[in-house]
mmCIF file of C-alpha atoms and ligand atoms in Angstrom:
data_model
loop_
_atom_site.group_PDB
_atom_site.id
_atom_site.type_symbol
_atom_site.label_atom_id
_atom_site.label_comp_id
_atom_site.label_asym_id
_atom_site.label_seq_id
_atom_site.Cartn_x
_atom_site.Cartn_y
_atom_site.Cartn_z
ATOM 1 C CA UNK A 1 -85.434 38.621 -0.721
ATOM 2 C CA UNK A 2 -82.232 40.622 -0.272
ATOM 3 C CA UNK A 3 -83.653 43.995 -1.315
ATOM 4 C CA UNK A 4 -80.386 45.912 -1.083
ATOM 5 C CA UNK A 5 -78.627 43.376 -3.296
ATOM 6 C CA UNK A 6 -81.451 43.576 -5.838
ATOM 7 C CA UNK A 7 -81.172 47.360 -6.035
ATOM 8 C CA UNK A 8 -77.381 47.123 -6.335
ATOM 9 C CA UNK A 9 -77.623 44.514 -9.107
ATOM 10 C CA UNK A 10 -80.003 46.680 -11.095
ATOM 11 C CA UNK A 11 -77.607 49.628 -10.907
ATOM 12 C CA UNK A 12 -74.562 47.426 -11.633
ATOM 13 C CA UNK A 13 -76.158 46.504 -14.949
ATOM 14 C CA UNK A 14 -76.381 50.190 -15.905
ATOM 15 C CA UNK A 15 -72.839 50.791 -14.700
ATOM 16 C CA UNK A 16 -71.430 47.863 -16.691
ATOM 17 C CA UNK A 17 -72.904 49.359 -19.857
ATOM 18 C CA UNK A 18 -71.054 52.607 -19.152
ATOM 19 C CA UNK A 19 -74.233 54.609 -18.773
ATOM 20 C CA UNK A 20 -74.399 55.127 -15.019
ATOM 21 C CA UNK A 21 -75.567 58.692 -14.512
ATOM 22 C CA UNK A 22 -73.580 61.142 -12.432
ATOM 23 C CA UNK A 23 -75.150 64.532 -11.738
ATOM 24 C CA UNK A 24 -72.961 67.633 -11.755
ATOM 25 C CA UNK A 25 -73.327 69.626 -8.522
ATOM 26 C CA UNK A 26 -73.539 73.233 -9.749
ATOM 27 C CA UNK A 27 -73.717 76.604 -8.038
ATOM 28 C CA UNK A 28 -75.125 79.154 -10.401
ATOM 29 C CA UNK A 29 -74.565 82.873 -9.985
ATOM 30 C CA UNK A 30 -77.332 85.339 -10.621
ATOM 31 C CA UNK A 31 -76.641 87.377 -13.750
ATOM 32 C CA UNK A 32 -73.522 85.386 -14.704
ATOM 33 C CA UNK A 33 -75.184 82.777 -16.961
ATOM 34 C CA UNK A 34 -73.767 80.534 -18.483
ATOM 35 C CA UNK A 35 -71.017 80.589 -15.865
ATOM 36 C CA UNK A 36 -71.335 78.372 -12.795
ATOM 37 C CA UNK A 37 -69.214 76.702 -10.136
ATOM 38 C CA UNK A 38 -68.961 72.928 -10.055
ATOM 39 C CA UNK A 39 -68.378 71.157 -6.726
ATOM 40 C CA UNK A 40 -66.571 67.815 -6.866
ATOM 41 C CA UNK A 41 -67.361 64.896 -4.522
ATOM 42 C CA UNK A 42 -64.344 65.799 -2.368
ATOM 43 C CA UNK A 43 -65.735 69.307 -1.818
ATOM 44 C CA UNK A 44 -63.242 71.115 -4.073
ATOM 45 C CA UNK A 45 -64.673 73.312 -6.810
ATOM 46 C CA UNK A 46 -64.013 74.707 -10.286
ATOM 47 C CA UNK A 47 -65.506 77.515 -12.358
ATOM 48 C CA UNK A 48 -67.124 76.191 -15.510
ATOM 49 C CA UNK A 49 -69.220 77.222 -18.536
ATOM 50 C CA UNK A 50 -72.561 75.436 -18.878
ATOM 51 C CA UNK A 51 -73.032 74.189 -22.464
ATOM 52 C CA UNK A 52 -76.048 71.907 -22.037
ATOM 53 C CA UNK A 53 -78.780 73.949 -20.362
ATOM 54 C CA UNK A 54 -82.308 73.940 -21.743
ATOM 55 C CA UNK A 55 -82.667 77.498 -20.437
ATOM 56 C CA UNK A 56 -82.051 78.250 -24.109
ATOM 57 C CA UNK A 57 -82.302 82.026 -23.903
ATOM 58 C CA UNK A 58 -81.062 82.619 -20.365
ATOM 59 C CA UNK A 59 -84.575 83.684 -19.348
ATOM 60 C CA UNK A 60 -83.899 82.082 -15.954
ATOM 61 C CA UNK A 61 -81.700 85.142 -15.310
ATOM 62 C CA UNK A 62 -83.813 87.826 -16.985
ATOM 63 C CA UNK A 63 -84.440 90.595 -14.387
ATOM 64 C CA UNK A 64 -88.007 90.962 -15.718
ATOM 65 C CA UNK A 65 -88.700 87.355 -14.724
ATOM 66 C CA UNK A 66 -86.878 87.523 -11.396
ATOM 67 C CA UNK A 67 -88.592 90.779 -10.405
ATOM 68 C CA UNK A 68 -92.008 89.268 -11.150
ATOM 69 C CA UNK A 69 -91.164 86.250 -9.003
ATOM 70 C CA UNK A 70 -89.888 88.340 -6.076
ATOM 71 C CA UNK A 71 -92.966 90.562 -6.260
ATOM 72 C CA UNK A 72 -95.289 87.529 -6.310
ATOM 73 C CA UNK A 73 -93.641 86.021 -3.236
ATOM 74 C CA UNK A 74 -93.953 89.341 -1.412
ATOM 75 C CA UNK A 75 -97.589 89.640 -2.432
ATOM 76 C CA UNK A 76 -98.735 85.997 -2.092
ATOM 77 C CA UNK A 77 -96.328 83.997 0.058
ATOM 78 C CA UNK A 78 -94.731 80.729 -1.041
ATOM 79 C CA UNK A 79 -96.841 77.723 -2.015
ATOM 80 C CA UNK A 80 -100.254 77.726 -3.694
ATOM 81 C CA UNK A 81 -101.791 75.824 -0.784
ATOM 82 C CA UNK A 82 -103.875 73.365 -2.737
ATOM 83 C CA UNK A 83 -105.004 71.764 -5.939
ATOM 84 C CA UNK A 84 -106.464 74.065 -8.547
ATOM 85 C CA UNK A 85 -109.964 73.060 -7.410
ATOM 86 C CA UNK A 86 -109.375 73.501 -3.689
ATOM 87 C CA UNK A 87 -107.971 77.005 -3.105
ATOM 88 C CA UNK A 88 -104.896 76.547 -5.361
ATOM 89 C CA UNK A 89 -105.989 78.904 -8.152
ATOM 90 C CA UNK A 90 -104.479 82.365 -7.745
ATOM 91 C CA UNK A 91 -104.921 85.298 -10.043
ATOM 92 C CA UNK A 92 -101.397 84.568 -11.347
ATOM 93 C CA UNK A 93 -102.538 81.130 -12.573
ATOM 94 C CA UNK A 94 -105.517 82.652 -14.364
ATOM 95 C CA UNK A 95 -103.353 85.349 -15.965
ATOM 96 C CA UNK A 96 -100.720 82.866 -17.109
ATOM 97 C CA UNK A 97 -103.334 80.639 -18.771
ATOM 98 C CA UNK A 98 -104.683 83.702 -20.613
ATOM 99 C CA UNK A 99 -101.153 84.671 -21.658
ATOM 100 C CA UNK A 100 -100.539 81.154 -23.028
ATOM 101 C CA UNK A 101 -103.876 80.925 -24.855
ATOM 102 C CA UNK A 102 -103.092 84.281 -26.476
ATOM 103 C CA UNK A 103 -99.562 83.127 -27.366
ATOM 104 C CA UNK A 104 -100.907 80.167 -29.330
ATOM 105 C CA UNK A 105 -103.983 81.904 -30.717
ATOM 106 C CA UNK A 106 -106.275 79.449 -28.902
ATOM 107 C CA UNK A 107 -109.445 79.781 -26.802
ATOM 108 C CA UNK A 108 -107.872 78.426 -23.647
ATOM 109 C CA UNK A 109 -104.824 76.940 -21.968
ATOM 110 C CA UNK A 110 -104.422 74.634 -18.978
ATOM 111 C CA UNK A 111 -101.439 74.561 -16.615
ATOM 112 C CA UNK A 112 -99.753 71.434 -15.251
ATOM 113 C CA UNK A 113 -96.856 71.113 -12.826
ATOM 114 C CA UNK A 114 -94.508 70.132 -15.668
ATOM 115 C CA UNK A 115 -94.420 69.403 -19.372
ATOM 116 C CA UNK A 116 -94.021 65.725 -18.518
ATOM 117 C CA UNK A 117 -97.226 65.779 -16.501
ATOM 118 C CA UNK A 118 -99.046 67.761 -19.212
ATOM 119 C CA UNK A 119 -98.235 65.070 -21.797
ATOM 120 C CA UNK A 120 -98.889 62.092 -19.556
ATOM 121 C CA UNK A 121 -102.115 63.438 -18.069
ATOM 122 C CA UNK A 122 -103.607 64.695 -21.330
ATOM 123 C CA UNK A 123 -102.746 61.812 -23.639
ATOM 124 C CA UNK A 124 -103.808 59.120 -21.160
ATOM 125 C CA UNK A 125 -107.214 60.683 -20.507
ATOM 126 C CA UNK A 126 -107.987 61.340 -24.193
ATOM 127 C CA UNK A 127 -108.750 57.637 -24.620
ATOM 128 C CA UNK A 128 -111.550 57.967 -22.043
ATOM 129 C CA UNK A 129 -112.890 61.232 -23.405
ATOM 130 C CA UNK A 130 -112.837 59.937 -26.995
ATOM 131 C CA UNK A 131 -114.012 56.286 -26.839
ATOM 132 C CA UNK A 132 -112.412 54.078 -29.489
ATOM 133 C CA UNK A 133 -109.569 56.558 -30.035
ATOM 134 C CA UNK A 134 -106.592 55.390 -32.099
ATOM 135 C CA UNK A 135 -103.333 57.260 -31.476
ATOM 136 C CA UNK A 136 -100.654 57.536 -34.177
ATOM 137 C CA UNK A 137 -97.361 58.332 -32.472
ATOM 138 C CA UNK A 138 -93.953 59.250 -33.918
ATOM 139 C CA UNK A 139 -91.379 56.643 -32.877
ATOM 140 C CA UNK A 140 -89.064 59.288 -31.402
ATOM 141 C CA UNK A 141 -91.705 60.964 -29.232
ATOM 142 C CA UNK A 142 -90.645 61.959 -25.725
ATOM 143 C CA UNK A 143 -90.939 59.475 -22.828
ATOM 144 C CA UNK A 144 -93.808 61.533 -21.336
ATOM 145 C CA UNK A 145 -95.928 61.165 -24.475
ATOM 146 C CA UNK A 146 -95.192 57.445 -24.633
ATOM 147 C CA UNK A 147 -96.149 57.125 -20.953
ATOM 148 C CA UNK A 148 -99.454 58.912 -21.558
ATOM 149 C CA UNK A 149 -100.304 56.836 -24.619
ATOM 150 C CA UNK A 150 -99.394 53.560 -22.869
ATOM 151 C CA UNK A 151 -101.243 54.458 -19.674
ATOM 152 C CA UNK A 152 -104.315 55.385 -21.698
ATOM 153 C CA UNK A 153 -104.396 51.737 -22.691
ATOM 154 C CA UNK A 154 -106.137 52.148 -26.060
ATOM 155 C CA UNK A 155 -105.154 51.403 -29.644
ATOM 156 C CA UNK A 156 -101.889 52.920 -30.841
ATOM 157 C CA UNK A 157 -99.706 52.803 -33.919
ATOM 158 C CA UNK A 158 -96.091 53.950 -34.026
ATOM 159 C CA UNK A 159 -94.959 55.566 -37.277
ATOM 160 C CA UNK A 160 -91.337 55.842 -38.365
ATOM 161 C CA UNK A 161 -89.779 59.135 -37.352
ATOM 162 C CA UNK A 162 -91.012 62.032 -39.512
ATOM 163 C CA UNK A 163 -92.138 59.507 -42.155
ATOM 164 C CA UNK A 164 -95.461 60.832 -43.482
ATOM 165 C CA UNK A 165 -95.792 58.020 -46.018
ATOM 166 C CA UNK A 166 -95.651 55.493 -43.220
ATOM 167 C CA UNK A 167 -98.108 57.573 -41.186
ATOM 168 C CA UNK A 168 -100.536 57.707 -44.122
ATOM 169 C CA UNK A 169 -100.313 53.947 -44.668
ATOM 170 C CA UNK A 170 -101.342 53.455 -41.025
ATOM 171 C CA UNK A 171 -104.165 56.017 -41.283
ATOM 172 C CA UNK A 172 -105.554 54.343 -44.429
ATOM 173 C CA UNK A 173 -105.701 51.001 -42.625
ATOM 174 C CA UNK A 174 -107.638 52.373 -39.627
ATOM 175 C CA UNK A 175 -111.476 52.325 -39.616
ATOM 176 C CA UNK A 176 -112.698 55.525 -41.296
ATOM 177 C CA UNK A 177 -115.169 56.364 -38.529
ATOM 178 C CA UNK A 178 -112.814 55.814 -35.561
ATOM 179 C CA UNK A 179 -111.559 58.934 -33.730
ATOM 180 C CA UNK A 180 -107.869 59.423 -34.487
ATOM 181 C CA UNK A 181 -105.082 61.517 -33.011
ATOM 182 C CA UNK A 182 -101.621 62.160 -34.439
ATOM 183 C CA UNK A 183 -99.076 62.799 -31.667
ATOM 184 C CA UNK A 184 -95.738 64.348 -32.626
ATOM 185 C CA UNK A 185 -93.139 66.969 -31.723
ATOM 186 C CA UNK A 186 -91.944 70.003 -33.643
ATOM 187 C CA UNK A 187 -88.259 70.160 -32.641
ATOM 188 C CA UNK A 188 -86.841 66.758 -31.709
ATOM 189 C CA UNK A 189 -84.365 67.756 -29.058
ATOM 190 C CA UNK A 190 -81.713 65.063 -29.320
ATOM 191 C CA UNK A 191 -81.154 65.266 -33.103
ATOM 192 C CA UNK A 192 -82.292 68.855 -33.629
ATOM 193 C CA UNK A 193 -84.508 67.998 -36.613
ATOM 194 C CA UNK A 194 -87.951 69.545 -37.157
ATOM 195 C CA UNK A 195 -91.153 67.762 -38.203
ATOM 196 C CA UNK A 196 -93.132 68.597 -41.349
ATOM 197 C CA UNK A 197 -96.033 70.323 -39.613
ATOM 198 C CA UNK A 198 -97.915 71.362 -42.759
ATOM 199 C CA UNK A 199 -97.644 67.846 -44.197
ATOM 200 C CA UNK A 200 -98.876 66.275 -40.959
ATOM 201 C CA UNK A 201 -101.790 68.722 -40.740
ATOM 202 C CA UNK A 202 -102.777 67.895 -44.349
ATOM 203 C CA UNK A 203 -102.881 64.178 -43.504
ATOM 204 C CA UNK A 204 -104.890 64.868 -40.344
ATOM 205 C CA UNK A 205 -107.497 66.740 -42.406
ATOM 206 C CA UNK A 206 -107.616 64.063 -45.083
ATOM 207 C CA UNK A 207 -108.291 61.301 -42.531
ATOM 208 C CA UNK A 208 -110.342 63.372 -40.086
ATOM 209 C CA UNK A 209 -107.787 63.059 -37.282
ATOM 210 C CA UNK A 210 -106.884 65.639 -34.641
ATOM 211 C CA UNK A 211 -103.295 66.715 -33.999
ATOM 212 C CA UNK A 212 -101.331 66.817 -30.714
ATOM 213 C CA UNK A 213 -98.062 68.727 -31.014
ATOM 214 C CA UNK A 214 -95.333 68.836 -28.356
ATOM 215 C CA UNK A 215 -93.605 72.212 -28.861
ATOM 216 C CA UNK A 216 -91.524 71.926 -25.686
ATOM 217 C CA UNK A 217 -88.239 72.660 -27.500
ATOM 218 C CA UNK A 218 -89.750 75.392 -29.664
ATOM 219 C CA UNK A 219 -91.919 77.624 -27.456
ATOM 220 C CA UNK A 220 -90.186 80.929 -26.826
ATOM 221 C CA UNK A 221 -87.736 80.133 -29.627
ATOM 222 C CA UNK A 222 -89.555 80.050 -32.985
ATOM 223 C CA UNK A 223 -92.225 82.217 -34.602
ATOM 224 C CA UNK A 224 -92.654 85.997 -34.520
ATOM 225 C CA UNK A 225 -93.998 85.966 -30.934
ATOM 226 C CA UNK A 226 -92.276 82.787 -29.783
ATOM 227 C CA UNK A 227 -95.301 80.480 -30.051
ATOM 228 C CA UNK A 228 -93.186 77.792 -31.701
ATOM 229 C CA UNK A 229 -92.702 76.113 -35.073
ATOM 230 C CA UNK A 230 -96.471 76.037 -35.716
ATOM 231 C CA UNK A 231 -96.427 79.839 -35.619
ATOM 232 C CA UNK A 232 -93.308 80.011 -37.806
ATOM 233 C CA UNK A 233 -94.852 77.637 -40.365
ATOM 234 C CA UNK A 234 -98.259 79.350 -40.329
ATOM 235 C CA UNK A 235 -100.221 76.293 -39.149
ATOM 236 C CA UNK A 236 -101.011 77.246 -35.547
ATOM 237 C CA UNK A 237 -104.775 77.263 -36.200
ATOM 238 C CA UNK A 238 -104.585 73.766 -37.669
ATOM 239 C CA UNK A 239 -102.997 72.149 -34.615
ATOM 240 C CA UNK A 240 -105.738 70.989 -32.242
ATOM 241 C CA UNK A 241 -103.699 70.543 -29.061
ATOM 242 C CA UNK A 242 -100.392 72.347 -28.498
ATOM 243 C CA UNK A 243 -98.332 71.238 -25.506
ATOM 244 C CA UNK A 244 -95.443 73.262 -24.091
ATOM 245 C CA UNK A 245 -93.185 73.765 -21.105
ATOM 246 C CA UNK A 246 -92.392 76.809 -18.978
ATOM 247 C CA UNK A 247 -89.161 75.169 -17.807
ATOM 248 C CA UNK A 248 -86.947 75.424 -20.886
ATOM 249 C CA UNK A 249 -86.866 78.597 -23.029
ATOM 250 C CA UNK A 250 -89.202 80.378 -20.609
ATOM 251 C CA UNK A 251 -86.686 79.721 -17.841
ATOM 252 C CA UNK A 252 -89.050 78.838 -14.977
ATOM 253 C CA UNK A 253 -91.076 75.633 -14.486
ATOM 254 C CA UNK A 254 -94.422 74.092 -15.399
ATOM 255 C CA UNK A 255 -96.218 72.671 -18.415
ATOM 256 C CA UNK A 256 -99.404 73.365 -20.335
ATOM 257 C CA UNK A 257 -101.727 72.528 -23.178
ATOM 258 C CA UNK A 258 -103.593 75.022 -25.364
ATOM 259 C CA UNK A 259 -106.577 74.516 -27.671
ATOM 260 C CA UNK A 260 -110.354 74.784 -28.029
ATOM 261 C CA UNK A 261 -112.346 75.581 -24.906
ATOM 262 C CA UNK A 262 -114.292 72.294 -25.205
ATOM 263 C CA UNK A 263 -111.096 70.227 -25.281
ATOM 264 C CA UNK A 264 -109.430 72.139 -22.448
ATOM 265 C CA UNK A 265 -112.563 71.930 -20.308
ATOM 266 C CA UNK A 266 -112.705 68.163 -20.787
ATOM 267 C CA UNK A 267 -109.064 67.667 -19.804
ATOM 268 C CA UNK A 268 -109.548 70.015 -16.826
ATOM 269 C CA UNK A 269 -112.528 67.944 -15.716
ATOM 270 C CA UNK A 270 -111.075 64.442 -16.156
ATOM 271 C CA UNK A 271 -107.247 64.375 -16.129
ATOM 272 C CA UNK A 272 -106.000 62.848 -12.900
ATOM 273 C CA UNK A 273 -102.540 64.430 -13.241
ATOM 274 C CA UNK A 274 -104.208 67.838 -13.349
ATOM 275 C CA UNK A 275 -106.849 67.363 -10.666
ATOM 276 C CA UNK A 276 -105.109 65.539 -7.818
ATOM 277 C CA UNK A 277 -101.939 67.563 -7.318
ATOM 278 C CA UNK A 278 -101.002 70.866 -5.693
ATOM 279 C CA UNK A 279 -100.849 73.661 -8.259
ATOM 280 C CA UNK A 280 -97.664 75.572 -9.077
ATOM 281 C CA UNK A 281 -96.632 78.263 -6.561
ATOM 282 C CA UNK A 282 -97.813 81.781 -7.518
ATOM 283 C CA UNK A 283 -94.198 82.981 -7.816
ATOM 284 C CA UNK A 284 -93.565 80.447 -10.595
ATOM 285 C CA UNK A 285 -96.703 81.314 -12.508
ATOM 286 C CA UNK A 286 -96.008 85.051 -12.172
ATOM 287 C CA UNK A 287 -92.416 84.545 -13.373
ATOM 288 C CA UNK A 288 -93.550 82.383 -16.279
ATOM 289 C CA UNK A 289 -96.179 84.923 -17.322
ATOM 290 C CA UNK A 290 -93.558 87.691 -17.274
ATOM 291 C CA UNK A 291 -91.223 85.521 -19.357
ATOM 292 C CA UNK A 292 -93.877 84.631 -21.958
ATOM 293 C CA UNK A 293 -94.975 88.273 -22.216
ATOM 294 C CA UNK A 294 -91.390 89.520 -22.558
ATOM 295 C CA UNK A 295 -90.464 86.976 -25.226
ATOM 296 C CA UNK A 296 -93.562 87.839 -27.276
ATOM 297 C CA UNK A 297 -92.081 91.315 -27.639
ATOM 298 C CA UNK A 298 -88.440 90.378 -28.250
ATOM 299 C CA UNK A 299 -88.050 88.481 -31.528
ATOM 300 C CA UNK A 300 -84.475 89.798 -31.807
ATOM 301 C CA UNK A 301 -83.423 87.414 -29.002
ATOM 302 C CA UNK A 302 -84.618 84.517 -31.159
ATOM 303 C CA UNK A 303 -82.517 85.777 -34.090
ATOM 304 C CA UNK A 304 -79.393 86.041 -31.920
ATOM 305 C CA UNK A 305 -80.069 82.551 -30.562
ATOM 306 C CA UNK A 306 -80.263 81.062 -34.081
ATOM 307 C CA UNK A 307 -77.105 82.913 -35.109
ATOM 308 C CA UNK A 308 -75.209 81.548 -32.086
ATOM 309 C CA UNK A 309 -76.245 77.969 -32.910
ATOM 310 C CA UNK A 310 -75.303 78.368 -36.590
ATOM 311 C CA UNK A 311 -71.930 79.824 -35.644
ATOM 312 C CA UNK A 312 -71.092 76.937 -33.318
ATOM 313 C CA UNK A 313 -72.180 74.330 -35.901
ATOM 314 C CA UNK A 314 -69.942 75.979 -38.500
ATOM 315 C CA UNK A 315 -66.984 76.120 -36.113
ATOM 316 C CA UNK A 316 -67.377 72.399 -35.330
ATOM 317 C CA UNK A 317 -67.674 71.593 -39.043
ATOM 318 C CA UNK A 318 -64.587 73.676 -39.862
ATOM 319 C CA UNK A 319 -62.690 71.724 -37.203
ATOM 320 C CA UNK A 320 -63.798 68.418 -38.747
ATOM 321 C CA UNK A 321 -65.824 67.413 -35.689
ATOM 322 C CA UNK A 322 -68.849 65.119 -36.320
ATOM 323 C CA UNK A 323 -71.643 67.626 -35.683
ATOM 324 C CA UNK A 324 -74.992 66.033 -36.561
ATOM 325 C CA UNK A 325 -77.198 67.600 -39.290
ATOM 326 C CA UNK A 326 -79.458 69.700 -37.026
ATOM 327 C CA UNK A 327 -81.749 72.352 -38.532
ATOM 328 C CA UNK A 328 -82.512 73.884 -35.137
ATOM 329 C CA UNK A 329 -80.766 75.519 -32.190
ATOM 330 C CA UNK A 330 -79.578 72.101 -30.925
ATOM 331 C CA UNK A 331 -75.947 71.234 -31.695
ATOM 332 C CA UNK A 332 -75.362 67.494 -31.185
ATOM 333 C CA UNK A 333 -71.930 65.951 -31.768
ATOM 334 C CA UNK A 334 -71.883 62.201 -32.344
ATOM 335 C CA UNK A 335 -69.648 59.993 -30.232
ATOM 336 C CA UNK A 336 -71.347 56.621 -30.756
ATOM 337 C CA UNK A 337 -70.227 54.840 -27.607
ATOM 338 C CA UNK A 338 -71.355 55.363 -23.988
ATOM 339 C CA UNK A 339 -67.967 54.872 -22.314
ATOM 340 C CA UNK A 340 -66.260 57.153 -24.770
ATOM 341 C CA UNK A 341 -69.009 59.752 -24.450
ATOM 342 C CA UNK A 342 -68.691 59.846 -20.663
ATOM 343 C CA UNK A 343 -64.911 60.023 -20.869
ATOM 344 C CA UNK A 344 -64.940 63.006 -23.245
ATOM 345 C CA UNK A 345 -67.526 64.749 -21.078
ATOM 346 C CA UNK A 346 -65.471 64.136 -17.901
ATOM 347 C CA UNK A 347 -62.290 65.458 -19.507
ATOM 348 C CA UNK A 348 -64.033 68.555 -20.861
ATOM 349 C CA UNK A 349 -65.258 69.343 -17.368
ATOM 350 C CA UNK A 350 -62.121 68.518 -15.378
ATOM 351 C CA UNK A 351 -59.473 69.794 -17.780
ATOM 352 C CA UNK A 352 -61.271 72.598 -19.622
ATOM 353 C CA UNK A 353 -64.073 73.834 -17.358
ATOM 354 C CA UNK A 354 -66.612 72.931 -20.059
ATOM 355 C CA UNK A 355 -69.786 71.268 -18.859
ATOM 356 C CA UNK A 356 -71.718 69.165 -21.386
ATOM 357 C CA UNK A 357 -73.562 66.114 -20.104
ATOM 358 C CA UNK A 358 -73.158 62.830 -22.042
ATOM 359 C CA UNK A 359 -76.436 61.745 -23.657
ATOM 360 C CA UNK A 360 -76.831 57.985 -23.395
ATOM 361 C CA UNK A 361 -79.456 55.239 -23.773
ATOM 362 C CA UNK A 362 -82.426 55.298 -23.107
ATOM 363 C CA UNK A 363 -82.531 59.012 -23.964
ATOM 364 C CA UNK A 364 -81.081 58.115 -27.394
ATOM 365 C CA UNK A 365 -80.700 54.695 -29.113
ATOM 366 C CA UNK A 366 -77.625 52.637 -28.179
ATOM 367 C CA UNK A 367 -74.658 53.331 -30.454
ATOM 368 C CA UNK A 368 -75.715 56.950 -30.991
ATOM 369 C CA UNK A 369 -74.399 58.357 -27.699
ATOM 370 C CA UNK A 370 -73.571 62.002 -28.141
ATOM 371 C CA UNK A 371 -72.685 65.355 -26.653
ATOM 372 C CA UNK A 372 -75.520 67.850 -27.014
ATOM 373 C CA UNK A 373 -74.545 71.528 -26.993
ATOM 374 C CA UNK A 374 -77.104 74.283 -26.538
ATOM 375 C CA UNK A 375 -75.467 77.646 -27.208
ATOM 376 C CA UNK A 376 -77.494 80.585 -25.913
ATOM 377 C CA UNK A 377 -77.328 84.308 -26.719
ATOM 378 C CA UNK A 378 -74.940 84.517 -23.732
ATOM 379 C CA UNK A 379 -72.316 82.154 -25.194
ATOM 380 C CA UNK A 380 -69.649 84.404 -26.744
ATOM 381 C CA UNK A 381 -67.318 83.792 -29.712
ATOM 382 C CA UNK A 382 -64.481 83.438 -27.239
ATOM 383 C CA UNK A 383 -66.303 80.713 -25.283
ATOM 384 C CA UNK A 384 -66.953 78.934 -28.574
ATOM 385 C CA UNK A 385 -63.293 79.143 -29.623
ATOM 386 C CA UNK A 386 -62.251 77.663 -26.242
ATOM 387 C CA UNK A 387 -64.799 74.899 -26.663
ATOM 388 C CA UNK A 388 -63.726 73.962 -30.185
ATOM 389 C CA UNK A 389 -60.033 73.961 -29.189
ATOM 390 C CA UNK A 390 -60.772 71.619 -26.275
ATOM 391 C CA UNK A 391 -62.892 69.331 -28.459
ATOM 392 C CA UNK A 392 -60.180 69.118 -31.146
ATOM 393 C CA UNK A 393 -57.633 68.165 -28.527
ATOM 394 C CA UNK A 394 -59.871 65.481 -27.004
ATOM 395 C CA UNK A 395 -60.883 64.073 -30.366
ATOM 396 C CA UNK A 396 -57.220 63.663 -31.297
ATOM 397 C CA UNK A 397 -56.582 62.058 -27.903
ATOM 398 C CA UNK A 398 -59.518 59.673 -28.235
ATOM 399 C CA UNK A 399 -58.671 58.681 -31.793
ATOM 400 C CA UNK A 400 -55.224 57.674 -30.596
ATOM 401 C CA UNK A 401 -56.844 55.649 -27.827
ATOM 402 C CA UNK A 402 -59.148 53.964 -30.351
ATOM 403 C CA UNK A 403 -56.323 53.145 -32.754
ATOM 404 C CA UNK A 404 -54.474 51.583 -29.834
ATOM 405 C CA UNK A 405 -57.546 49.429 -29.205
ATOM 406 C CA UNK A 406 -58.267 50.838 -25.770
ATOM 407 C CA UNK A 407 -61.739 52.241 -26.375
ATOM 408 C CA UNK A 408 -62.672 50.051 -29.363
HETATM 409 C C1 LIG B 1 -88.384 68.086 -21.403
HETATM 410 C C2 LIG B 1 -89.468 67.557 -22.287
HETATM 411 C C3 LIG B 1 -90.785 67.424 -21.820
HETATM 412 C C4 LIG B 1 -91.112 67.612 -20.377
HETATM 413 O O1 LIG B 1 -91.132 68.944 -20.039
HETATM 414 P P1 LIG B 1 -90.815 69.329 -18.517
HETATM 415 O O2 LIG B 1 -91.482 70.643 -18.343
HETATM 416 O O3 LIG B 1 -89.333 69.369 -18.389
HETATM 417 O O4 LIG B 1 -91.417 68.262 -17.652
HETATM 418 C C5 LIG B 1 -91.776 67.083 -22.713
HETATM 419 N N1 LIG B 1 -91.515 66.859 -24.019
HETATM 420 C C6 LIG B 1 -90.255 66.953 -24.496
HETATM 421 C C7 LIG B 1 -90.019 66.705 -25.942
HETATM 422 C C8 LIG B 1 -89.200 67.286 -23.647
HETATM 423 O O5 LIG B 1 -87.958 67.321 -24.120
#
């Protein structure tokens, strides 16, 4: 076996489809978000505006968060030193879990090292905790939920995206006495659409199922205290398991679930991805707790955030650019071809100092490649005008290329 050749061949396949991933090497500057400096492969650099960060509110630069992290390092040192069970639980972990349980109006919360791990670890172990479990999963659920459901190895049914009629038809067909779980997201982050939470909860009650809601792209951003769409829609008490991240709107890192004490205690006791890994460093948990606490008290930041997203969508629409019909803070613009998508992204960065990563398969279905903009409260009208001007120019350029048959 020529191992090197096998690795190269695998990557060549990706490259030939135009979806080889190139990471942008960025230097960020404290307090200057969303500005950063991009370093090219040859070592030269360029100042750019970041338009695709999931630090949706710039909390990663909030002095309240940074001060809490500095103080925790000074007080505790760096790493946690162990798994949660073996010396890796600091007071900061305990406080953060309380803060998160309070945020979601639940008995308890449980921390994981990331949102990915929270989904994978929880969903996979639920099959063991609830023998005979049948999971009903939205077809556009995140890779981490799919991984958890697959690794759990039990029965699963995929329902068409946000299609409650299809979901109900699958629930009707399942044995009435089998334990059932509906797994879905609130904000779907690539299209920017939002699930019908009340409708899903009603179906769960009708068929005696429990609900598992990924609010990763909503925590910090929706609801009076930033608990997510379930808070905004008044159904927080009806969601059995809420899963979130500390790495996006909260600006730090980590993941969690929140729910009844019995459920959380079971996951704590059985989930491999919780038990057998070093816990988050105290500085991260202290920073996350400060961020959650601060955002509970600052709903006005959420209003500004929504206004910024609406403004950018309107500016794209006015310019005739194909902005997708998002009802959230996500502003996706359809390109529909991976090569084209990468080319537009490269030109925005090199020629205009605008950084937006191309979104390609398998993150989105083939043929729906897009640019995904995430304006924050720190993106000004002037930055938006520069962006729209650059996009108009490139769209004209690319249309000419397409008419000439180059990119078709
Ligand atoms: C990013 C993401 C996750 C994973 O969260 P991390 O904290 O980044 O690991 C889970 N679910 C969805 C929908 C996501 O987009």
